PDB file of C-alpha atoms in Angstrom:
ATOM      1  CA  GLY A   1      65.707  47.388 -26.054  1.00 84.00           C
ATOM      2  CA  GLY A   2      64.065  44.414 -24.477  1.00 95.00           C
ATOM      3  CA  ARG A   3      64.255  40.706 -25.158  1.00 97.00           C
ATOM      4  CA  ALA A   4      62.483  38.392 -27.555  1.00 97.00           C
ATOM      5  CA  ARG A   5      62.646  34.687 -28.245  1.00 98.00           C
ATOM      6  CA  GLY A   6      61.280  33.060 -31.362  1.00 98.00           C
ATOM      7  CA  ARG A   7      61.807  30.973 -34.453  1.00 98.00           C
ATOM      8  CA  ALA A   8      64.404  32.408 -36.823  1.00 98.00           C
ATOM      9  CA  THR A   9      63.146  33.295 -40.286  1.00 98.00           C
ATOM     10  CA  ILE A  10      65.824  34.434 -42.694  1.00 98.00           C
ATOM     11  CA  LEU A  11      64.676  36.686 -45.526  1.00 97.00           C
ATOM     12  CA  SER A  12      66.639  38.469 -48.235  1.00 95.00           C
ATOM     13  CA  SER A  13      63.851  40.867 -49.146  1.00 94.00           C
ATOM     14  CA  ALA A  14      60.417  41.995 -48.028  1.00 94.00           C
ATOM     15  CA  THR A  15      58.919  40.163 -51.007  1.00 94.00           C
ATOM     16  CA  GLU A  16      59.535  36.913 -49.071  1.00 95.00           C
ATOM     17  CA  ALA A  17      57.409  38.086 -46.137  1.00 94.00           C
ATOM     18  CA  ASP A  18      54.833  35.355 -46.756  1.00 95.00           C
ATOM     19  CA  ARG A  19      57.310  32.994 -45.029  1.00 96.00           C
ATOM     20  CA  LEU A  20      56.951  34.883 -41.727  1.00 96.00           C
ATOM     21  CA  SER A  21      54.676  33.711 -38.938  1.00 96.00           C
ATOM     22  CA  GLN A  22      53.458  35.646 -35.918  1.00 96.00           C
ATOM     23  CA  GLY A  23      56.221  35.843 -33.298  1.00 97.00           C
ATOM     24  CA  ASP A  24      59.146  34.959 -35.580  1.00 98.00           C
ATOM     25  CA  VAL A  25      62.529  36.627 -35.231  1.00 98.00           C
ATOM     26  CA  LEU A  26      63.383  38.196 -38.577  1.00 98.00           C
ATOM     27  CA  VAL A  27      67.010  37.847 -39.687  1.00 98.00           C
ATOM     28  CA  THR A  28      68.018  39.922 -42.718  1.00 97.00           C
ATOM     29  CA  ARG A  29      70.841  41.939 -44.257  1.00 96.00           C
ATOM     30  CA  GLN A  30      69.161  45.344 -44.016  1.00 94.00           C
ATOM     31  CA  THR A  31      65.743  46.905 -44.056  1.00 93.00           C
ATOM     32  CA  ASP A  32      64.143  49.805 -45.885  1.00 90.00           C
ATOM     33  CA  PRO A  33      60.630  51.300 -45.785  1.00 90.00           C
ATOM     34  CA  GLY A  34      59.286  48.341 -47.774  1.00 90.00           C
ATOM     35  CA  TRP A  35      59.741  46.153 -44.682  1.00 91.00           C
ATOM     36  CA  GLY A  36      57.349  48.246 -42.579  1.00 89.00           C
ATOM     37  CA  PRO A  37      54.250  46.074 -43.126  1.00 90.00           C
ATOM     38  CA  VAL A  38      55.961  42.947 -41.702  1.00 92.00           C
ATOM     39  CA  PHE A  39      57.041  44.504 -38.414  1.00 93.00           C
ATOM     40  CA  PHE A  40      53.656  43.838 -36.796  1.00 93.00           C
ATOM     41  CA  LEU A  41      54.316  40.070 -37.178  1.00 95.00           C
ATOM     42  CA  ILE A  42      57.804  39.741 -35.710  1.00 97.00           C
ATOM     43  CA  SER A  43      58.903  39.490 -32.084  1.00 97.00           C
ATOM     44  CA  GLY A  44      62.551  40.368 -32.714  1.00 97.00           C
ATOM     45  CA  LEU A  45      64.879  41.621 -35.428  1.00 97.00           C
ATOM     46  CA  VAL A  46      68.495  40.781 -36.314  1.00 97.00           C
ATOM     47  CA  ILE A  47      70.162  42.846 -39.045  1.00 97.00           C
ATOM     48  CA  GLU A  48      73.611  42.326 -40.562  1.00 96.00           C
ATOM     49  CA  ARG A  49      74.182  45.935 -41.634  1.00 94.00           C
ATOM     50  CA  GLY A  50      73.545  49.279 -40.053  1.00 87.00           C
ATOM     51  CA  GLY A  51      73.683  50.961 -36.703  1.00 84.00           C
ATOM     52  CA  MET A  52      71.406  52.396 -34.052  1.00 84.00           C
ATOM     53  CA  LEU A  53      70.163  55.062 -36.461  1.00 84.00           C
ATOM     54  CA  SER A  54      69.481  52.702 -39.365  1.00 88.00           C
ATOM     55  CA  HIS A  55      65.962  52.224 -40.685  1.00 87.00           C
ATOM     56  CA  GLY A  56      65.431  48.826 -39.035  1.00 89.00           C
ATOM     57  CA  ALA A  57      66.599  49.966 -35.614  1.00 91.00           C
ATOM     58  CA  ILE A  58      64.413  53.073 -35.651  1.00 93.00           C
ATOM     59  CA  ILE A  59      61.269  51.265 -36.822  1.00 92.00           C
ATOM     60  CA  ALA A  60      61.880  48.437 -34.333  1.00 93.00           C
ATOM     61  CA  ARG A  61      61.996  51.010 -31.517  1.00 93.00           C
ATOM     62  CA  GLU A  62      58.706  52.503 -32.730  1.00 93.00           C
ATOM     63  CA  PHE A  63      57.089  49.034 -32.694  1.00 93.00           C
ATOM     64  CA  GLY A  64      58.710  48.062 -29.368  1.00 95.00           C
ATOM     65  CA  ILE A  65      60.565  45.169 -31.016  1.00 96.00           C
ATOM     66  CA  PRO A  66      63.946  44.087 -29.617  1.00 97.00           C
ATOM     67  CA  CYS A  67      66.554  44.577 -32.336  1.00 96.00           C
ATOM     68  CA  VAL A  68      70.277  43.944 -32.747  1.00 97.00           C
ATOM     69  CA  VAL A  69      72.044  45.491 -35.746  1.00 96.00           C
ATOM     70  CA  GLY A  70      75.524  45.017 -37.161  1.00 95.00           C
ATOM     71  CA  VAL A  71      75.540  41.229 -36.679  1.00 96.00           C
ATOM     72  CA  LYS A  72      78.072  40.156 -39.291  1.00 95.00           C
ATOM     73  CA  HIS A  73      77.119  37.063 -41.295  1.00 96.00           C
ATOM     74  CA  ALA A  74      73.902  36.564 -39.288  1.00 97.00           C
ATOM     75  CA  MET A  75      72.131  35.127 -42.320  1.00 97.00           C
ATOM     76  CA  ASP A  76      74.854  32.483 -42.661  1.00 96.00           C
ATOM     77  CA  ARG A  77      75.363  31.778 -38.958  1.00 95.00           C
ATOM     78  CA  ILE A  78      71.713  31.419 -37.917  1.00 97.00           C
ATOM     79  CA  THR A  79      69.769  28.457 -39.283  1.00 96.00           C
ATOM     80  CA  VAL A  80      66.171  28.849 -40.419  1.00 96.00           C
ATOM     81  CA  GLY A  81      63.774  27.480 -37.813  1.00 97.00           C
ATOM     82  CA  THR A  82      66.143  27.539 -34.854  1.00 97.00           C
ATOM     83  CA  THR A  83      65.048  29.318 -31.713  1.00 98.00           C
ATOM     84  CA  VAL A  84      66.964  32.527 -31.124  1.00 98.00           C
ATOM     85  CA  GLU A  85      66.920  35.058 -28.341  1.00 98.00           C
ATOM     86  CA  VAL A  86      67.432  38.710 -29.196  1.00 98.00           C
ATOM     87  CA  ASN A  87      68.600  40.942 -26.360  1.00 97.00           C
ATOM     88  CA  GLY A  88      68.205  44.519 -27.521  1.00 95.00           C
ATOM     89  CA  ASP A  89      69.550  45.847 -24.220  1.00 95.00           C
ATOM     90  CA  SER A  90      72.950  44.140 -24.460  1.00 95.00           C
ATOM     91  CA  GLY A  91      73.112  43.790 -28.258  1.00 94.00           C
ATOM     92  CA  VAL A  92      73.490  40.012 -28.075  1.00 96.00           C
ATOM     93  CA  VAL A  93      71.816  37.361 -30.217  1.00 97.00           C
ATOM     94  CA  HIS A  94      71.862  33.835 -28.768  1.00 95.00           C
ATOM     95  CA  VAL A  95      70.979  30.686 -30.709  1.00 95.00           C
ATOM     96  CA  VAL A  96      69.018  28.588 -28.196  1.00 94.00           C
ATOM     97  CA  ASP A  97      68.858  25.311 -30.155  1.00 82.00           C
TER      98      ASP A  97
END
């Protein structure tokens, strides 16, 4: 739950994590345990695949990071560097600019 606003960073794998900055909103297809070390950097999480019991959603809850999962084509629809707002309470992702 909760809300976060930040710069969208789109990553295909955790090996690209060097492109993340503190407070970014991570947009990705799915997460696995290899993503764990980057969660301390992000303010929000948008995932194309999965549900409330998927790895990303569970870890986001543990870190207190707003997360929305099951956002089809998020990596194509959100542009790198745009400001996005993630509302984990309503399950809505809004592109601000």
